[in-house]
Coordinates of C-alpha atoms and ligand atoms in Angstrom, one line a residue:
V24 CA -9.0 3.3 -23.7
D25 CA -9.9 6.2 -21.5
P26 CA -10.4 4.8 -18.1
K27 CA -13.6 6.8 -17.9
F28 CA -15.1 4.1 -20.2
I29 CA -13.9 1.1 -18.2
R30 CA -15.8 -0.7 -15.7
N31 CA -14.2 -3.7 -13.7
F32 CA -16.8 -5.8 -11.8
S33 CA -17.9 -9.2 -10.6
I34 CA -21.1 -11.0 -10.1
I35 CA -21.5 -12.4 -6.7
A36 CA -24.4 -14.7 -5.7
H37 CA -25.5 -17.6 -3.7
I38 CA -25.1 -21.0 -5.6
D39 CA -27.9 -21.4 -8.3
H40 CA -29.1 -17.9 -8.0
G41 CA -28.2 -17.4 -11.6
K42 CA -24.7 -15.9 -11.8
S43 CA -23.5 -18.0 -14.7
T44 CA -26.9 -17.5 -16.6
L45 CA -26.5 -13.7 -16.2
A46 CA -22.8 -13.7 -17.2
D47 CA -23.8 -15.7 -20.4
R48 CA -26.5 -13.0 -21.2
F49 CA -24.0 -10.3 -20.9
L50 CA -21.8 -12.0 -23.3
E51 CA -24.6 -12.5 -25.7
F52 CA -26.1 -8.9 -25.3
T53 CA -22.7 -7.4 -25.8
G54 CA -22.0 -9.5 -28.9
S55 CA -19.0 -11.1 -27.3
V56 CA -20.0 -14.6 -28.5
S57 CA -21.6 -15.5 -31.8
D58 CA -24.6 -17.8 -31.7
R59 CA -22.5 -20.6 -33.0
E60 CA -19.9 -20.2 -30.2
K61 CA -22.6 -19.9 -27.6
K62 CA -22.4 -22.6 -25.3
A63 CA -24.1 -22.8 -22.0
Q64 CA -21.8 -21.8 -19.0
M65 CA -19.2 -20.0 -21.1
L66 CA -17.1 -19.0 -18.2
D67 CA -16.5 -22.4 -16.6
D68 CA -14.2 -24.5 -18.8
M69 CA -13.3 -27.6 -16.7
E70 CA -15.4 -30.7 -17.4
L71 CA -15.8 -31.4 -13.8
E72 CA -16.8 -27.8 -13.1
R73 CA -19.6 -28.0 -15.5
E74 CA -20.9 -31.2 -14.0
R75 CA -20.9 -29.8 -10.5
G76 CA -22.1 -26.5 -11.7
I77 CA -19.4 -24.7 -9.7
T78 CA -16.8 -22.3 -11.0
I79 CA -13.5 -23.2 -9.5
K80 CA -10.9 -21.1 -11.2
A81 CA -11.4 -17.3 -11.5
R82 CA -11.6 -16.1 -15.0
S83 CA -12.2 -12.7 -16.7
V84 CA -13.9 -11.6 -19.8
T85 CA -13.7 -8.3 -21.6
M86 CA -16.8 -7.1 -23.3
N87 CA -17.5 -4.0 -25.4
Y88 CA -20.7 -2.4 -24.6
K89 CA -22.4 0.3 -26.7
A90 CA -24.3 2.3 -24.0
K91 CA -27.4 4.5 -24.5
D92 CA -25.3 7.5 -24.0
G93 CA -23.6 6.7 -27.3
N94 CA -20.3 5.8 -25.8
L95 CA -18.5 2.5 -26.2
Y96 CA -17.5 1.0 -22.8
Q97 CA -15.1 -1.8 -21.9
F98 CA -16.6 -4.0 -19.3
N99 CA -14.3 -6.5 -17.5
L100 CA -16.4 -9.1 -15.9
I101 CA -14.4 -11.0 -13.4
D102 CA -15.7 -14.4 -12.5
T103 CA -15.7 -15.6 -8.9
P104 CA -16.3 -19.1 -7.6
G105 CA -19.5 -19.6 -5.7
H106 CA -18.7 -22.0 -3.0
V107 CA -17.7 -21.4 0.6
D108 CA -14.5 -23.4 0.3
F109 CA -13.2 -20.9 -2.2
S110 CA -14.0 -17.7 -0.4
Y111 CA -10.4 -16.9 -0.6
E112 CA -10.4 -17.0 -4.4
V113 CA -13.7 -14.9 -4.4
S114 CA -11.7 -12.3 -2.3
R115 CA -8.8 -12.1 -4.6
S116 CA -11.1 -11.8 -7.7
L117 CA -12.9 -8.9 -5.9
A118 CA -9.5 -7.1 -5.2
A119 CA -9.3 -6.6 -9.0
C120 CA -12.8 -5.1 -9.2
D121 CA -14.4 -1.6 -8.5
G122 CA -17.9 -2.9 -8.1
A123 CA -20.0 -6.1 -7.7
I124 CA -23.4 -7.1 -9.0
L125 CA -25.2 -8.8 -6.2
V126 CA -27.6 -11.4 -7.7
V127 CA -30.3 -12.6 -5.5
D128 CA -32.9 -15.2 -6.5
A129 CA -36.3 -13.4 -6.2
A130 CA -38.0 -16.5 -5.0
Q131 CA -35.5 -17.7 -2.6
G132 CA -34.1 -14.5 -1.1
V133 CA -30.9 -13.9 0.8
E134 CA -28.9 -17.1 1.6
A135 CA -25.7 -17.9 3.6
Q136 CA -23.5 -17.3 0.6
T137 CA -25.3 -14.1 -0.3
L138 CA -24.2 -12.8 3.0
A139 CA -20.7 -14.2 2.9
N140 CA -20.0 -12.7 -0.5
V141 CA -21.4 -9.3 0.6
Y142 CA -19.0 -9.2 3.5
L143 CA -16.1 -10.0 1.0
A144 CA -17.3 -7.2 -1.3
L145 CA -17.4 -4.7 1.7
E146 CA -14.0 -5.7 2.7
N147 CA -12.7 -4.7 -0.7
D148 CA -14.6 -1.4 -0.6
L149 CA -16.8 -2.4 -3.6
Q150 CA -19.9 -0.6 -4.7
M151 CA -22.7 -3.1 -5.0
L152 CA -25.6 -3.2 -7.5
P153 CA -28.6 -5.4 -6.3
V154 CA -30.2 -7.5 -9.0
L155 CA -33.2 -9.7 -8.3
N156 CA -33.2 -12.5 -10.7
K157 CA -35.8 -15.1 -11.8
I158 CA -38.7 -12.6 -11.7
D159 CA -40.3 -14.9 -14.3
L160 CA -41.0 -17.5 -11.7
P161 CA -44.5 -17.5 -10.3
S162 CA -43.1 -18.0 -6.8
A163 CA -40.9 -14.7 -7.1
Q164 CA -41.6 -12.1 -4.4
P165 CA -39.5 -9.1 -5.4
D166 CA -40.9 -6.8 -2.9
V167 CA -40.3 -9.1 0.1
I168 CA -36.8 -9.9 -1.2
L169 CA -35.9 -6.2 -1.7
E170 CA -37.0 -5.6 1.9
Q171 CA -34.8 -8.5 3.0
I172 CA -31.8 -7.0 1.2
E173 CA -32.3 -3.7 3.0
N174 CA -32.9 -5.2 6.3
V175 CA -30.4 -8.2 6.5
I176 CA -27.7 -6.7 4.2
G177 CA -28.2 -3.0 4.9
L178 CA -28.0 -2.3 1.2
E179 CA -30.0 0.5 -0.4
T180 CA -32.2 -1.0 -3.2
D181 CA -33.3 2.2 -5.0
N182 CA -31.2 1.3 -8.0
A183 CA -32.0 -2.4 -7.9
C184 CA -32.8 -4.2 -11.1
L185 CA -35.5 -6.7 -11.5
I186 CA -34.6 -9.3 -14.2
S187 CA -34.9 -12.8 -15.6
A188 CA -31.5 -13.9 -16.8
K189 CA -33.4 -16.9 -18.3
T190 CA -35.7 -14.8 -20.6
G191 CA -33.3 -11.9 -20.9
E192 CA -35.9 -9.4 -19.5
G193 CA -34.2 -6.4 -17.6
V194 CA -30.7 -7.6 -18.7
N195 CA -30.0 -4.5 -20.8
E196 CA -31.1 -2.3 -17.8
V197 CA -28.4 -4.1 -15.7
L198 CA -25.7 -3.2 -18.2
E199 CA -26.8 0.4 -18.2
A200 CA -26.9 0.4 -14.4
V201 CA -23.3 -0.9 -14.3
I202 CA -22.1 2.4 -15.8
E203 CA -23.9 4.4 -13.0
A204 CA -23.4 2.3 -10.1
F205 CA -19.6 1.5 -10.4
P206 CA -16.9 4.0 -10.5
P207 CA -14.4 4.0 -13.3
P208 CA -10.9 3.0 -12.5
S209 CA -8.7 5.8 -11.2
G210 CA -5.2 5.0 -12.5
K211 CA -3.0 6.9 -15.0
N212 CA -0.8 5.5 -17.8
E213 CA 2.0 8.0 -16.9
N214 CA 2.4 6.5 -13.4
P215 CA 4.9 3.8 -12.5
L216 CA 3.3 0.3 -13.2
Q217 CA 1.4 -1.4 -10.5
A218 CA -0.4 -4.5 -11.8
L219 CA -2.0 -7.0 -9.4
I220 CA -1.7 -10.7 -10.0
F221 CA -5.2 -11.9 -9.0
D222 CA -5.0 -15.3 -10.7
A223 CA -2.5 -17.6 -12.4
W224 CA -2.7 -21.0 -13.9
F225 CA -0.7 -23.4 -15.9
D226 CA -1.8 -24.1 -19.5
S227 CA -0.2 -27.1 -21.2
Y228 CA 0.1 -25.1 -24.5
R229 CA 0.9 -21.6 -23.3
G230 CA 2.7 -22.2 -20.1
L231 CA 1.9 -19.9 -17.1
I232 CA -1.0 -17.4 -17.8
I233 CA -1.2 -14.7 -15.4
L234 CA -4.3 -12.5 -14.9
V235 CA -3.6 -9.0 -13.8
R236 CA -5.5 -5.8 -13.0
V237 CA -3.4 -2.8 -14.0
F238 CA -3.9 -0.2 -11.3
E239 CA -1.3 2.3 -12.4
G240 CA 0.8 2.7 -15.5
R241 CA 0.9 0.8 -18.7
L242 CA 2.2 -2.8 -19.3
A243 CA 3.2 -3.6 -22.9
R244 CA 4.7 -6.5 -24.8
K245 CA 8.6 -6.7 -24.5
D246 CA 8.6 -4.8 -21.3
R247 CA 11.2 -5.8 -18.7
V248 CA 9.2 -6.3 -15.5
K249 CA 9.8 -7.2 -11.9
F250 CA 7.7 -9.2 -9.5
M251 CA 7.9 -7.4 -6.3
A252 CA 7.6 -10.3 -3.9
T253 CA 10.2 -12.7 -5.5
H254 CA 12.3 -9.8 -7.1
S255 CA 12.5 -12.0 -10.2
E256 CA 12.7 -10.2 -13.5
Y257 CA 11.2 -11.2 -16.9
E258 CA 10.5 -10.0 -20.3
I259 CA 6.8 -9.9 -21.3
D260 CA 6.2 -12.1 -24.2
E261 CA 2.5 -11.3 -24.7
V262 CA -0.3 -9.4 -23.2
G263 CA -4.0 -9.4 -24.1
I264 CA -7.5 -9.7 -23.0
F265 CA -10.1 -12.5 -23.0
E266 CA -13.0 -11.9 -25.3
P267 CA -13.6 -14.5 -24.1
K268 CA -11.0 -16.2 -26.3
M269 CA -7.5 -15.0 -25.8
A270 CA -6.9 -11.8 -28.0
K271 CA -3.4 -10.2 -28.1
T272 CA -3.1 -6.5 -27.6
E273 CA -0.1 -4.1 -27.6
A274 CA -0.4 -3.1 -24.0
L275 CA -2.7 -3.3 -21.0
E276 CA -3.3 0.3 -19.9
A277 CA -4.2 1.8 -16.5
G278 CA -7.5 0.4 -15.3
Q279 CA -7.5 -2.7 -17.7
V280 CA -7.8 -6.3 -16.8
G281 CA -6.1 -9.0 -19.0
Y282 CA -3.5 -11.7 -19.2
V283 CA 0.3 -11.7 -19.3
I284 CA 2.7 -14.3 -20.6
A285 CA 6.3 -14.6 -20.0
T286 CA 8.6 -17.6 -20.0
I287 CA 8.0 -18.4 -16.2
K288 CA 8.4 -21.9 -15.1
T289 CA 6.5 -22.3 -11.9
L290 CA 3.5 -20.7 -10.2
D291 CA 5.8 -20.0 -7.2
E292 CA 7.6 -17.2 -9.3
A293 CA 4.5 -15.4 -10.1
R294 CA 2.5 -15.5 -6.9
V295 CA -1.1 -14.7 -6.8
G296 CA -1.4 -11.4 -4.8
D297 CA 2.0 -10.1 -5.9
T298 CA 2.5 -6.8 -7.9
I299 CA 4.2 -6.6 -11.2
T300 CA 6.2 -3.3 -11.8
H301 CA 8.7 -2.1 -14.4
A302 CA 12.4 -3.2 -13.8
K303 CA 13.7 0.2 -14.8
K304 CA 11.1 2.5 -13.3
P305 CA 9.6 0.6 -10.4
C306 CA 6.6 1.8 -8.3
A307 CA 7.4 2.8 -4.7
E308 CA 5.1 0.2 -2.9
P309 CA 3.5 -3.0 -4.0
L310 CA -0.3 -3.1 -3.8
P311 CA -1.8 -4.6 -0.7
G312 CA -1.9 -8.3 -1.5
F313 CA -4.2 -10.8 0.2
K314 CA -4.1 -13.2 3.0
E315 CA -2.7 -16.5 1.8
S316 CA -5.2 -19.4 1.7
K317 CA -4.6 -22.0 4.4
P318 CA -5.6 -25.5 4.1
M319 CA -8.1 -26.4 6.7
V320 CA -9.2 -29.9 6.2
F321 CA -6.8 -32.8 5.9
S322 CA -6.9 -36.4 4.9
G323 CA -4.7 -39.3 3.9
L324 CA -4.6 -40.4 0.3
Y325 CA -3.2 -43.8 -0.5
P326 CA -3.0 -45.7 -3.8
S327 CA -5.1 -49.0 -3.6
D328 CA -2.3 -50.7 -5.4
A329 CA 1.1 -49.8 -3.8
A330 CA 2.7 -50.0 -7.3
D331 CA 0.7 -46.7 -8.1
Y332 CA 2.6 -44.7 -5.6
A333 CA 4.8 -42.9 -8.0
N334 CA 1.9 -42.3 -10.3
L335 CA 0.0 -40.8 -7.4
R336 CA 2.9 -38.5 -6.6
D337 CA 3.2 -37.3 -10.2
A338 CA -0.6 -36.6 -10.3
L339 CA -0.5 -34.6 -7.1
D340 CA 2.5 -32.6 -8.5
K341 CA 0.5 -31.8 -11.7
L342 CA -2.7 -30.8 -9.8
Q343 CA -0.7 -28.5 -7.6
I344 CA 0.7 -26.7 -10.5
N345 CA -2.8 -25.3 -11.1
D346 CA -4.0 -25.2 -7.6
T347 CA -1.5 -23.9 -5.1
S348 CA -4.1 -24.0 -2.3
F349 CA -3.8 -27.7 -2.1
V350 CA -0.8 -29.1 -0.3
F351 CA 0.7 -32.5 0.2
E352 CA 3.5 -34.3 1.8
P353 CA 4.4 -38.0 2.0
E354 CA 3.0 -40.1 4.9
T355 CA 3.5 -43.6 5.9
S356 CA 0.8 -45.6 7.5
I357 CA 1.3 -49.0 9.1
A358 CA -2.1 -50.1 7.7
L359 CA -2.2 -48.4 4.3
G360 CA 1.5 -48.2 3.4
F361 CA 3.1 -45.3 1.6
G362 CA 0.7 -42.4 0.7
F363 CA 0.3 -38.7 1.3
R364 CA -1.2 -36.4 3.8
C365 CA -3.1 -33.7 1.9
G366 CA -4.5 -30.3 3.0
F367 CA -7.5 -28.8 1.3
L368 CA -9.4 -25.6 1.7
G369 CA -12.5 -27.4 2.7
L370 CA -14.6 -30.6 2.1
L371 CA -15.7 -29.7 -1.4
H372 CA -12.2 -28.8 -2.4
M373 CA -11.1 -32.2 -1.1
E374 CA -13.8 -34.0 -3.1
I375 CA -12.9 -32.2 -6.3
I376 CA -9.2 -33.1 -5.9
Q377 CA -10.1 -36.7 -5.1
E378 CA -12.3 -37.0 -8.1
R379 CA -9.8 -35.4 -10.4
L380 CA -7.2 -37.9 -9.3
E381 CA -9.5 -40.8 -10.0
R382 CA -11.0 -39.4 -13.3
E383 CA -8.1 -37.5 -15.0
F384 CA -5.3 -39.7 -13.7
D385 CA -7.1 -43.0 -13.5
L386 CA -6.0 -43.8 -10.0
D387 CA -7.7 -45.9 -7.5
L388 CA -7.4 -44.3 -4.1
V389 CA -8.1 -45.2 -0.5
T390 CA -8.9 -42.0 1.4
T391 CA -9.1 -41.6 5.2
A392 CA -11.7 -39.6 7.0
P393 CA -11.2 -35.9 6.8
G394 CA -9.7 -34.1 10.0
V395 CA -8.6 -30.6 10.9
E396 CA -5.3 -29.2 12.2
Y397 CA -5.0 -29.1 16.0
R398 CA -2.7 -27.0 18.0
V399 CA -0.8 -28.6 20.8
T400 CA 1.3 -27.0 23.4
T401 CA 3.6 -29.6 25.1
K402 CA 4.5 -29.5 28.7
S403 CA 8.0 -28.4 27.6
G404 CA 6.4 -25.3 26.0
D405 CA 6.7 -26.3 22.3
V406 CA 3.8 -25.5 20.0
V407 CA 3.0 -28.1 17.4
M408 CA 0.4 -28.2 14.7
V409 CA -1.1 -31.6 14.4
D410 CA -2.8 -32.5 11.0
S411 CA -3.1 -36.2 11.6
P412 CA -4.0 -38.2 14.7
S413 CA -0.9 -40.3 14.2
K414 CA 1.3 -37.2 14.8
L415 CA -0.2 -36.4 18.2
P416 CA 2.4 -36.2 20.9
D417 CA 2.1 -38.6 23.9
P418 CA -1.0 -37.6 25.8
G419 CA 1.1 -37.4 29.0
H420 CA 3.2 -34.6 27.3
I421 CA 0.2 -32.4 26.2
E422 CA -0.3 -29.2 28.2
I423 CA -2.8 -27.5 26.0
F424 CA -5.0 -29.1 23.3
E425 CA -6.7 -26.7 20.9
E426 CA -8.9 -27.1 17.9
P427 CA -10.1 -24.6 15.2
Y428 CA -13.6 -23.4 15.4
I429 CA -15.7 -21.4 12.9
L430 CA -18.5 -18.9 12.9
G431 CA -21.2 -20.6 10.8
T432 CA -24.2 -18.8 9.2
I433 CA -27.3 -20.7 8.5
L434 CA -30.5 -19.5 6.8
T435 CA -33.5 -21.7 7.2
N436 CA -37.2 -21.8 7.2
S437 CA -39.0 -21.4 10.6
E438 CA -40.4 -25.0 10.6
Y439 CA -36.9 -26.4 10.6
V440 CA -35.4 -24.1 13.2
G441 CA -35.7 -26.7 15.9
A442 CA -34.0 -29.4 14.0
V443 CA -31.2 -27.1 13.0
I444 CA -30.5 -26.0 16.5
K445 CA -30.5 -29.5 17.8
L446 CA -28.0 -30.4 15.1
C447 CA -25.7 -27.5 16.1
E448 CA -26.0 -28.3 19.7
E449 CA -25.1 -31.9 19.1
R450 CA -22.0 -30.7 17.2
R451 CA -20.9 -28.7 20.3
G452 CA -22.1 -25.4 18.8
I453 CA -22.6 -22.2 20.8
Q454 CA -25.4 -20.0 19.4
K455 CA -24.5 -16.4 18.7
K456 CA -27.6 -15.2 16.8
L457 CA -31.1 -16.1 15.9
E458 CA -33.2 -13.6 14.0
Y459 CA -36.0 -13.4 11.5
V460 CA -35.1 -12.0 8.1
S461 CA -38.6 -12.2 6.8
E462 CA -41.9 -13.8 7.9
D463 CA -40.9 -17.5 7.9
R464 CA -37.0 -17.3 7.3
L465 CA -34.4 -17.0 10.0
L466 CA -30.7 -16.4 10.3
I467 CA -28.9 -18.4 12.8
E468 CA -25.2 -18.1 13.7
Y469 CA -23.3 -20.6 15.6
E470 CA -19.7 -21.1 16.7
L471 CA -18.8 -24.6 15.9
P472 CA -15.7 -26.8 16.2
L473 CA -14.5 -27.3 12.5
N474 CA -13.8 -30.9 13.4
E475 CA -17.6 -31.4 13.9
V476 CA -18.3 -29.6 10.7
V477 CA -16.0 -31.6 8.5
L478 CA -17.8 -34.7 9.5
D479 CA -20.9 -34.5 7.2
F480 CA -22.4 -31.4 9.0
Y481 CA -23.6 -29.9 5.7
D482 CA -25.3 -33.1 4.6
R483 CA -27.1 -33.5 7.9
L484 CA -28.2 -29.9 7.8
K485 CA -29.6 -30.5 4.3
S486 CA -31.4 -33.4 5.4
V487 CA -32.9 -32.1 8.7
S488 CA -34.2 -29.1 6.8
R489 CA -35.2 -30.9 3.7
G490 CA -32.8 -28.7 1.6
Y491 CA -34.3 -25.5 2.8
S492 CA -31.1 -24.3 4.5
S493 CA -28.0 -22.6 3.3
F494 CA -24.7 -22.6 5.2
D495 CA -21.5 -20.7 5.1
Y496 CA -18.6 -20.3 7.5
H497 CA -15.4 -18.7 8.1
I498 CA -12.6 -19.7 10.5
E499 CA -12.6 -17.7 13.9
G500 CA -9.6 -19.1 15.6
Y501 CA -8.6 -21.8 18.1
W502 CA -10.2 -22.7 21.3
N503 CA -9.1 -24.9 24.1
S504 CA -10.8 -28.2 24.2
N505 CA -11.0 -31.5 26.1
L506 CA -9.8 -33.8 23.3
I507 CA -8.7 -37.4 23.2
K508 CA -7.4 -39.8 20.7
L509 CA -9.6 -42.7 19.8
D510 CA -7.9 -45.8 18.2
I511 CA -9.4 -48.8 16.3
L512 CA -8.0 -52.2 16.5
V513 CA -8.8 -55.0 13.9
N514 CA -8.0 -58.4 15.3
G515 CA -5.6 -56.8 17.8
D516 CA -3.7 -54.7 15.3
L517 CA -4.0 -51.0 15.6
V518 CA -5.1 -49.5 12.4
D519 CA -3.5 -46.2 12.4
A520 CA -5.4 -44.8 9.5
L521 CA -8.6 -45.2 11.4
S522 CA -7.6 -43.3 14.6
L523 CA -9.4 -40.0 15.2
I524 CA -9.4 -37.1 17.6
V525 CA -12.7 -36.5 19.4
H526 CA -14.0 -34.6 22.3
R527 CA -13.8 -36.6 25.5
D528 CA -17.5 -36.3 26.2
K529 CA -18.4 -37.8 22.8
A530 CA -15.6 -40.4 22.8
Q531 CA -17.6 -43.4 24.3
N532 CA -20.6 -42.8 22.0
R533 CA -18.4 -42.4 18.9
A534 CA -16.5 -45.6 19.9
N535 CA -19.7 -47.5 20.2
L536 CA -21.1 -46.2 16.8
L537 CA -18.0 -46.6 15.0
T538 CA -17.3 -50.2 16.0
S539 CA -20.8 -51.1 15.0
K540 CA -20.6 -49.3 11.8
M541 CA -17.3 -51.0 11.0
K542 CA -18.9 -54.4 11.6
E543 CA -21.5 -53.5 8.9
L544 CA -18.8 -52.3 6.5
I545 CA -16.1 -55.1 6.8
P546 CA -17.2 -58.1 4.8
R547 CA -17.2 -61.4 6.6
Q548 CA -14.2 -63.5 6.0
M549 CA -13.2 -67.2 6.8
F550 CA -12.4 -66.3 10.3
D551 CA -14.0 -64.1 13.1
I552 CA -12.7 -60.4 13.1
A553 CA -12.7 -58.6 16.4
I554 CA -13.1 -54.7 16.0
Q555 CA -12.1 -52.8 19.1
A556 CA -12.1 -49.1 20.0
A557 CA -9.5 -48.0 22.5
M558 CA -8.6 -44.8 24.4
G559 CA -5.0 -45.2 25.3
A560 CA -4.6 -48.7 26.6
R561 CA -8.3 -49.1 27.6
I562 CA -10.6 -50.9 25.2
V563 CA -13.9 -49.1 25.3
A564 CA -16.0 -50.8 22.7
R565 CA -16.0 -54.1 20.8
T566 CA -17.7 -55.9 18.0
T567 CA -17.1 -59.0 16.1
V568 CA -17.6 -59.8 12.4
K569 CA -18.5 -63.4 12.4
A570 CA -16.7 -65.9 10.2
L571 CA -18.2 -66.7 6.8
R572 CA -19.7 -70.2 6.5
K573 CA -20.8 -70.4 2.9
N574 CA -18.8 -70.2 -0.3
V575 CA -19.8 -67.3 -2.4
L576 CA -20.2 -69.5 -5.4
A577 CA -22.5 -71.9 -3.7
K578 CA -25.6 -69.9 -4.4
C579 CA -25.0 -70.4 -8.2
Y580 CA -25.8 -74.0 -7.7
G581 CA -22.7 -74.8 -9.8
G582 CA -24.8 -74.1 -12.9
D583 CA -24.4 -71.0 -15.0
I584 CA -20.8 -70.4 -15.7
S585 CA -21.3 -66.8 -17.0
R586 CA -23.0 -65.9 -13.9
K587 CA -20.2 -67.4 -11.9
R588 CA -17.7 -65.2 -13.9
K589 CA -19.7 -62.1 -13.3
L590 CA -19.8 -62.7 -9.6
L591 CA -16.0 -63.3 -9.5
E592 CA -15.4 -60.1 -11.6
K593 CA -17.6 -58.2 -9.3
Q594 CA -15.6 -59.4 -6.2
K595 CA -12.3 -58.5 -8.0
A596 CA -13.6 -54.9 -8.7
G597 CA -14.6 -54.6 -5.1
K598 CA -11.2 -55.9 -3.9
K599 CA -9.4 -53.1 -5.7
R600 CA -10.7 -50.7 -3.1
M601 CA -9.7 -53.1 -0.3
K602 CA -6.7 -52.8 1.9
A603 CA -5.2 -55.9 3.7
V604 CA -4.6 -55.2 7.2
G605 CA -2.8 -58.2 8.6
Q606 CA -5.1 -60.9 7.2
V607 CA -8.2 -58.8 7.1
Q608 CA -9.5 -57.1 4.0
I609 CA -10.8 -53.6 4.9
P610 CA -12.9 -51.9 2.2
Q611 CA -12.6 -48.2 1.4
D612 CA -15.9 -47.5 3.0
A613 CA -14.6 -48.5 6.4
F614 CA -12.0 -45.8 6.4
L615 CA -14.8 -43.4 6.0
A616 CA -17.0 -45.0 8.6
M617 CA -16.8 -41.9 10.7
L618 CA -18.8 -40.0 8.1
K619 CA -21.5 -42.6 8.0
I620 CA -22.5 -42.8 11.7
D621 CA -25.3 -40.7 13.3
Ligands
LIG9 P1 -23.3 -21.8 -9.7 O1 -22.6 -21.8 -11.0 O2 -23.7 -23.2 -9.2 O3 -22.8 -20.8 -8.7 O4 -24.7 -21.2 -10.0 P2 -25.1 -19.9 -10.7 O5 -25.5 -18.9 -9.6 O6 -24.2 -19.6 -11.7 O7 -26.4 -20.3 -11.3 P3 -26.8 -20.6 -12.8 O8 -26.7 -19.5 -13.7 O9 -26.2 -21.9 -13.1 O10 -28.5 -20.8 -12.6 C1 -28.9 -21.9 -11.7 C2 -30.3 -22.4 -12.2 O11 -31.3 -21.3 -12.3 C3 -30.2 -22.9 -13.7 O12 -31.0 -24.0 -13.8 C4 -30.8 -21.7 -14.5 O13 -31.4 -22.2 -15.7 C5 -31.8 -21.2 -13.5 N1 -32.0 -19.8 -13.8 C6 -31.0 -18.8 -13.9 N2 -31.6 -17.6 -14.1 C7 -33.0 -17.8 -14.1 C8 -34.1 -16.9 -14.4 O14 -34.1 -15.7 -14.6 N3 -35.4 -17.5 -14.3 C9 -35.5 -19.0 -14.0 N4 -36.8 -19.4 -14.0 N5 -34.5 -19.7 -13.8 C10 -33.2 -19.3 -13.9

């Protein structure tokens, strides 16, 4: 293929603006899927993904497009995940592209992830093609939104396409515009090989599948190649493209995007971001890689039943093969026993992993409230990263206590601005920007401690603005903060899994709310249960769960046996998620009580 006829691009969009629908239309219009094969959401192939409507793993599809100029083009559409937690994966997909189609919902306009994605595209020096989608909706306001794109994003809209991915209107024009808007790849087959690994995953049938963009040179089957970061060498077993099914080819030429298979055992040997070159005639320099993703949100995962510990470890190992951004290490809690401290990219990533463990591996888990990684400088000058309150050095030894903070971008309707600002201020936010993007829509930027964001900030934002807000963030750095550890005692026993790190100004209030919430969540038992909150040795709040007086079965009047059985079964099911701390049964919910106050 002459590079002149290749275009490598992504579609970027805020969630629900129609990225997947447009990708489906592309496949259909280029004849890449027959009607029988046509399935909604072709590009997302994990069950869970479909349910959540989010693309987690980057994929690519090669389409052949017969253009109006009579030429046959090869379009490589590289899929990107749409959620803020996965911005790192968006960035690495974009590194393989020369252009990005920016899809904006013509009724909703620019949202927080539209902006975040635009910044990532700019960082990668990509040309952008604005596409207004959903013009079939009566509420669409293409003119207003085009102006928004010019004013807020600073993007020229002369070549913008107005389309409906749903009806197909305008989609052909987008395919034509791609040829004009994006540059062809510039590499040459004769040059030494430089292929960027932008994704890799483990397939149970085929082994490790590596996605590459060949920038220079030609990569063929049987070639002996070297991975530049690890220096390991392999013979290539197979190369090919996704059409969208895997299709073997003889070689991937300069400018092409496709997959590579070699007998590689672990993801660690073929790192995403690394450059593949020929062993005999290597290139001088590796391609610029990308920043490694760092877990930002941490929580403890424990099996409900201690006997499942080994199963949980196996499951975590398996998940990590496909998702290197997720990390874990063994952790022991006095209250919860043996489990794992796990690090995730963000809250959604955490939820997805937890759900997959329960669903795909059939495990019952007890999870602790999410937290962040603090940076502590001790009096002796050591810097320690603390990802769990239980690892905090003695307060007397702490010289500097820092927490990560983010820059959050919020777009909201003017009527909710007051509520949104109030929420941000409550979460210790510092306002950085407040401006109108159109008549009744505002862009607000806040610096916020990540610790306050992981605790249900996003849910609260949605509820105070009745769903009319979007939110995105990136980590800015660490700032010094007046933090303190808050402990929870149940009948005098410190429950380490319930400890948390909070700002001193908020500690008393949190202690009150938390103890009263725990009182609601812990079921009454045959004896009184004292719930206390402590800062160091000082008890700062206390509630009591009063002893149970009546037998559960009493309200069945001793009559209907099937009803009795049902009740007992229900109790049993509920118990699975309980953890005994001393004599007290604590339900899973109580470990997440922090998320439920406010
Ligand atoms: P994520 O996969 O969650 O990132 O969303 P997405 O951007 O891929 O959006 P998706 O294609 O799933 O579309 C979101 C919703 O908008 C779906 O219910 C689509 O049916 C609908 N939709 C997409 N395009 C159009 C359009 O042109 N007109 C109308 N009316 N609805 C559309």
